[in-house]
Amino acid sequence: MWIRATMAYRTSFFLMLVGNATISGLDFVGIFIMFRHVDALGGFSLPEIALLYGTSTVSLGLADLLLGNTDRIGARVRDGSLDTMLVRPVPVLAQVAADRFALRRLGRIVQGLAVTGWAVAAVDVDWTAGRVLLLPVAMVAGAAIFAAVMVAGAAFQFVAGDAAEVQNSFTYGGNTMLQYPPTIFTRELVRGVTFVIPLAFVNWVPVLHVLGRPEPLGLPGWAAYASPLVACVVLVPASLAWRAGIRSYRSTGS
């Protein structure tokens, strides 16, 4: 329904799509301007950072397209509108994801794919079959990892009703961090996003393998291919947290 409503005004949709892609691309414009004054950042060249940027942007874009509306759960808990979803014969999470579905978010994905394509052509890498396949697999698995964070954040809003920005700090904030090489961050932070909230498996670990660069924590080589497994692992507690949140919901009483 929301897609049909959006496509009823195709010119408006196209302008919003371009605007979404442009706003998303401003981050990379900032990186590009930075490299007008430096040759490397944390030992990484512009094409290498572009590969980090592009893969992370695509992963977040996919998750945001499908589950970006989960940050509205807190508002629905406060005003009681979640009650309507609970009485429908459709999973609540599916309804939350579909509510006000914003097709314009494709702009972030398109922009991320464009930067990734340029980076792939510009980096000095021996593109074996394994490395070629690793990038799309990592981007899809990265989207699943971001999706798990979004679902867990939505579950947290059943406890803290106005916690959308807490969720966004781990999704959009995490995406911004992943656009830069791990070498510019403290070792403690890198450990945290590897073993606590495993955002490093969105792109750091697989892309470092593609670039032939050492992993800062000394992870084994097979870890570069572990993103799908990590995604499955983090989706389990996120799903359990969501179910617990739904069971604890008691409406507004009005």
One Martini backbone bead per residue (centre of mass of N, CA, C, O) as a GRO file, in nm:
protein
  254
    1MET     BB    1   0.059   0.061  -0.022
    2TRP     BB    2   0.301   0.257   0.011
    3ILE     BB    3   0.418   0.215  -0.271
    4ARG     BB    4   0.171   0.307  -0.431
    5ALA     BB    5   0.161   0.590  -0.305
    6THR     BB    6   0.442   0.678  -0.400
    7MET     BB    7   0.400   0.609  -0.721
    8ALA     BB    8   0.177   0.827  -0.779
    9TYR     BB    9   0.445   1.029  -0.744
   10ARG     BB   10   0.715   1.007  -0.930
   11THR     BB   11   0.863   1.275  -0.912
   12SER     BB   12   0.873   1.291  -0.608
   13PHE     BB   13   1.025   1.025  -0.568
   14PHE     BB   14   1.277   1.098  -0.731
   15LEU     BB   15   1.359   1.345  -0.560
   16MET     BB   16   1.384   1.188  -0.291
   17LEU     BB   17   1.597   0.989  -0.389
   18VAL     BB   18   1.811   1.199  -0.459
   19GLY     BB   19   1.818   1.335  -0.182
   20ASN     BB   20   1.901   1.086  -0.019
   21ALA     BB   21   2.167   1.035  -0.173
   22THR     BB   22   2.295   1.312  -0.121
   23ILE     BB   23   2.296   1.314   0.187
   24SER     BB   24   2.456   1.051   0.215
   25GLY     BB   25   2.708   1.160   0.034
   26LEU     BB   26   2.834   1.379   0.226
   27ASP     BB   27   3.028   1.197   0.379
   28PHE     BB   28   3.214   1.141   0.131
   29VAL     BB   29   3.284   1.431   0.072
   30GLY     BB   30   3.441   1.472   0.335
   31ILE     BB   31   3.656   1.258   0.272
   32PHE     BB   32   3.754   1.380   0.006
   33ILE     BB   33   3.848   1.651   0.126
   34MET     BB   34   4.054   1.532   0.321
   35PHE     BB   35   4.230   1.408   0.069
   36ARG     BB   36   4.337   1.698  -0.021
   37HIS     BB   37   4.548   1.695   0.253
   38VAL     BB   38   4.586   1.380   0.239
   39ASP     BB   39   4.711   1.047   0.169
   40ALA     BB   40   4.633   0.925   0.459
   41LEU     BB   41   4.427   0.711   0.687
   42GLY     BB   42   4.558   0.496   0.890
   43GLY     BB   43   4.701   0.379   0.612
   44PHE     BB   44   4.469   0.470   0.416
   45SER     BB   45   4.325   0.507   0.129
   46LEU     BB   46   4.068   0.624  -0.047
   47PRO     BB   47   3.969   0.355  -0.181
   48GLU     BB   48   3.968   0.194   0.086
   49ILE     BB   49   3.763   0.374   0.235
   50ALA     BB   50   3.543   0.349   0.019
   51LEU     BB   51   3.493   0.048   0.076
   52LEU     BB   52   3.401   0.086   0.362
   53TYR     BB   53   3.177   0.287   0.307
   54GLY     BB   54   3.003   0.131   0.100
   55THR     BB   55   2.942  -0.132   0.259
   56SER     BB   56   2.812   0.004   0.506
   57THR     BB   57   2.588   0.163   0.356
   58VAL     BB   58   2.442  -0.079   0.233
   59SER     BB   59   2.375  -0.228   0.493
   60LEU     BB   60   2.213  -0.002   0.625
   61GLY     BB   61   2.013   0.043   0.392
   62LEU     BB   62   1.875  -0.232   0.407
   63ALA     BB   63   1.787  -0.217   0.704
   64ASP     BB   64   1.635   0.057   0.680
   65LEU     BB   65   1.425  -0.031   0.469
   66LEU     BB   66   1.302  -0.274   0.651
   67LEU     BB   67   1.363  -0.142   0.981
   68GLY     BB   68   1.351   0.179   1.029
   69ASN     BB   69   1.063   0.191   1.199
   70THR     BB   70   1.145   0.083   1.492
   71ASP     BB   71   1.191   0.374   1.630
   72ARG     BB   72   0.857   0.401   1.683
   73ILE     BB   73   0.775   0.228   1.927
   74GLY     BB   74   0.774   0.430   2.160
   75ALA     BB   75   0.531   0.595   2.054
   76ARG     BB   76   0.329   0.354   2.053
   77VAL     BB   77   0.346   0.298   2.355
   78ARG     BB   78   0.250   0.581   2.455
   79ASP     BB   79  -0.032   0.593   2.264
   80GLY     BB   80  -0.140   0.277   2.204
   81SER     BB   81  -0.114   0.185   1.888
   82LEU     BB   82  -0.014  -0.113   1.929
   83ASP     BB   83  -0.287  -0.255   1.974
   84THR     BB   84  -0.373  -0.284   1.677
   85MET     BB   85  -0.144  -0.490   1.601
   86LEU     BB   86  -0.217  -0.722   1.813
   87VAL     BB   87  -0.511  -0.794   1.660
   88ARG     BB   88  -0.358  -0.894   1.424
   89PRO     BB   89  -0.277  -1.165   1.183
   90VAL     BB   90   0.022  -1.028   1.232
   91PRO     BB   91   0.323  -0.965   1.281
   92VAL     BB   92   0.443  -0.696   1.443
   93LEU     BB   93   0.714  -0.652   1.298
   94ALA     BB   94   0.594  -0.641   1.013
   95GLN     BB   95   0.417  -0.392   1.066
   96VAL     BB   96   0.641  -0.198   1.149
   97ALA     BB   97   0.805  -0.221   0.883
   98ALA     BB   98   0.551  -0.133   0.688
   99ASP     BB   99   0.512   0.124   0.822
  100ARG     BB  100   0.574   0.375   0.627
  101PHE     BB  101   0.712   0.286   0.375
  102ALA     BB  102   1.042   0.394   0.249
  103LEU     BB  103   1.160   0.396  -0.073
  104ARG     BB  104   1.374   0.634  -0.062
  105ARG     BB  105   1.603   0.455   0.083
  106LEU     BB  106   1.744   0.362  -0.181
  107GLY     BB  107   1.950   0.593  -0.204
  108ARG     BB  108   2.165   0.478  -0.011
  109ILE     BB  109   2.223   0.222  -0.172
  110VAL     BB  110   2.305   0.346  -0.441
  111GLN     BB  111   2.536   0.518  -0.329
  112GLY     BB  112   2.698   0.281  -0.206
  113LEU     BB  113   2.736   0.123  -0.473
  114ALA     BB  114   2.892   0.344  -0.624
  115VAL     BB  115   3.135   0.356  -0.431
  116THR     BB  116   3.207   0.058  -0.445
  117GLY     BB  117   3.262   0.044  -0.749
  118TRP     BB  118   3.495   0.249  -0.747
  119ALA     BB  119   3.674   0.101  -0.541
  120VAL     BB  120   3.712  -0.167  -0.693
  121ALA     BB  121   3.857  -0.019  -0.939
  122ALA     BB  122   4.093   0.132  -0.753
  123VAL     BB  123   4.203  -0.094  -0.609
  124ASP     BB  124   4.489  -0.297  -0.513
  125VAL     BB  125   4.359  -0.604  -0.619
  126ASP     BB  126   4.331  -0.953  -0.614
  127TRP     BB  127   4.055  -1.082  -0.782
  128THR     BB  128   3.916  -1.329  -0.653
  129ALA     BB  129   3.649  -1.525  -0.609
  130GLY     BB  130   3.636  -1.492  -0.300
  131ARG     BB  131   3.642  -1.178  -0.295
  132VAL     BB  132   3.396  -1.125  -0.473
  133LEU     BB  133   3.190  -1.282  -0.283
  134LEU     BB  134   3.239  -1.144  -0.006
  135LEU     BB  135   3.106  -0.867  -0.037
  136PRO     BB  136   2.799  -0.935  -0.072
  137VAL     BB  137   2.782  -1.116   0.178
  138ALA     BB  138   2.869  -0.897   0.383
  139MET     BB  139   2.638  -0.694   0.323
  140VAL     BB  140   2.405  -0.880   0.403
  141ALA     BB  141   2.510  -0.952   0.686
  142GLY     BB  142   2.527  -0.658   0.781
  143ALA     BB  143   2.223  -0.607   0.764
  144ALA     BB  144   2.154  -0.818   0.982
  145ILE     BB  145   2.309  -0.684   1.210
  146PHE     BB  146   2.158  -0.417   1.204
  147ALA     BB  147   1.879  -0.546   1.247
  148ALA     BB  148   1.939  -0.656   1.530
  149VAL     BB  149   1.983  -0.379   1.657
  150MET     BB  150   1.702  -0.266   1.593
  151VAL     BB  151   1.538  -0.479   1.748
  152ALA     BB  152   1.673  -0.439   2.022
  153GLY     BB  153   1.602  -0.136   2.041
  154ALA     BB  154   1.295  -0.177   2.030
  155ALA     BB  155   1.278  -0.350   2.287
  156PHE     BB  156   1.390  -0.126   2.479
  157GLN     BB  157   1.131   0.065   2.441
  158PHE     BB  158   0.952  -0.091   2.648
  159VAL     BB  159   1.121   0.031   2.888
  160ALA     BB  160   1.225   0.291   2.715
  161GLY     BB  161   1.019   0.490   2.544
  162ASP     BB  162   1.265   0.723   2.480
  163ALA     BB  163   1.507   0.537   2.276
  164ALA     BB  164   1.580   0.601   1.974
  165GLU     BB  165   1.872   0.729   2.004
  166VAL     BB  166   2.005   0.479   2.108
  167GLN     BB  167   1.966   0.312   1.856
  168ASN     BB  168   2.102   0.519   1.654
  169SER     BB  169   2.391   0.509   1.781
  170PHE     BB  170   2.436   0.204   1.667
  171THR     BB  171   2.367   0.253   1.368
  172TYR     BB  172   2.453   0.534   1.256
  173GLY     BB  173   2.705   0.550   1.433
  174GLY     BB  174   2.830   0.282   1.340
  175ASN     BB  175   2.851   0.356   1.042
  176THR     BB  176   3.047   0.590   1.073
  177MET     BB  177   3.276   0.422   1.194
  178LEU     BB  178   3.297   0.205   0.950
  179GLN     BB  179   3.408   0.424   0.735
  180TYR     BB  180   3.660   0.375   0.904
  181PRO     BB  181   3.946   0.275   1.012
  182PRO     BB  182   4.057   0.093   1.291
  183THR     BB  183   4.341   0.250   1.329
  184ILE     BB  184   4.193   0.524   1.464
  185PHE     BB  185   4.124   0.344   1.702
  186THR     BB  186   4.091   0.204   1.982
  187ARG     BB  187   4.132  -0.108   2.104
  188GLU     BB  188   3.879  -0.113   2.286
  189LEU     BB  189   3.673  -0.042   2.067
  190VAL     BB  190   3.734  -0.276   1.876
  191ARG     BB  191   3.658  -0.494   2.079
  192GLY     BB  192   3.362  -0.406   2.125
  193VAL     BB  193   3.284  -0.430   1.799
  194THR     BB  194   3.357  -0.751   1.806
  195PHE     BB  195   3.248  -0.892   2.102
  196VAL     BB  196   2.982  -0.735   2.177
  197ILE     BB  197   2.918  -0.546   1.915
  198PRO     BB  198   2.956  -0.694   1.592
  199LEU     BB  199   3.024  -0.456   1.366
  200ALA     BB  200   3.296  -0.549   1.234
  201PHE     BB  201   3.138  -0.771   1.046
  202VAL     BB  202   3.028  -0.583   0.831
  203ASN     BB  203   3.349  -0.477   0.722
  204TRP     BB  204   3.625  -0.489   0.849
  205VAL     BB  205   3.702  -0.789   0.834
  206PRO     BB  206   3.644  -0.849   0.527
  207VAL     BB  207   3.793  -0.601   0.396
  208LEU     BB  208   4.075  -0.655   0.505
  209HIS     BB  209   4.102  -0.919   0.350
  210VAL     BB  210   4.069  -0.803   0.066
  211LEU     BB  211   4.322  -0.594   0.112
  212GLY     BB  212   4.552  -0.746   0.284
  213ARG     BB  213   4.503  -0.676   0.586
  214PRO     BB  214   4.549  -0.664   0.907
  215GLU     BB  215   4.409  -0.762   1.194
  216PRO     BB  216   4.419  -0.587   1.494
  217LEU     BB  217   4.336  -0.866   1.677
  218GLY     BB  218   4.423  -1.140   1.537
  219LEU     BB  219   4.238  -1.287   1.365
  220PRO     BB  220   4.149  -1.533   1.194
  221GLY     BB  221   4.097  -1.589   0.860
  222TRP     BB  222   3.797  -1.707   0.884
  223ALA     BB  223   3.657  -1.444   0.997
  224ALA     BB  224   3.593  -1.310   0.717
  225TYR     BB  225   3.350  -1.549   0.680
  226ALA     BB  226   3.159  -1.490   0.960
  227SER     BB  227   2.917  -1.294   0.919
  228PRO     BB  228   2.670  -1.488   0.893
  229LEU     BB  229   2.709  -1.617   1.172
  230VAL     BB  230   2.692  -1.357   1.338
  231ALA     BB  231   2.408  -1.281   1.247
  232CYS     BB  232   2.268  -1.529   1.370
  233VAL     BB  233   2.358  -1.483   1.662
  234VAL     BB  234   2.230  -1.186   1.702
  235LEU     BB  235   1.930  -1.257   1.624
  236VAL     BB  236   1.846  -1.423   1.867
  237PRO     BB  237   1.848  -1.212   2.105
  238ALA     BB  238   1.674  -1.007   1.954
  239SER     BB  239   1.422  -1.187   1.936
  240LEU     BB  240   1.390  -1.236   2.240
  241ALA     BB  241   1.361  -0.939   2.317
  242TRP     BB  242   1.108  -0.884   2.153
  243ARG     BB  243   0.926  -1.093   2.290
  244ALA     BB  244   0.955  -0.974   2.572
  245GLY     BB  245   0.836  -0.697   2.504
  246ILE     BB  246   0.556  -0.792   2.413
  247ARG     BB  247   0.482  -0.941   2.684
  248SER     BB  248   0.520  -0.666   2.863
  249TYR     BB  249   0.289  -0.535   2.735
  250ARG     BB  250   0.011  -0.301   2.879
  251SER     BB  251  -0.047  -0.053   2.776
  252THR     BB  252  -0.215   0.259   2.874
  253GLY     BB  253  -0.532   0.229   2.982
  254SER     BB  254  -0.720   0.391   2.741
   0.00000   0.00000   0.00000
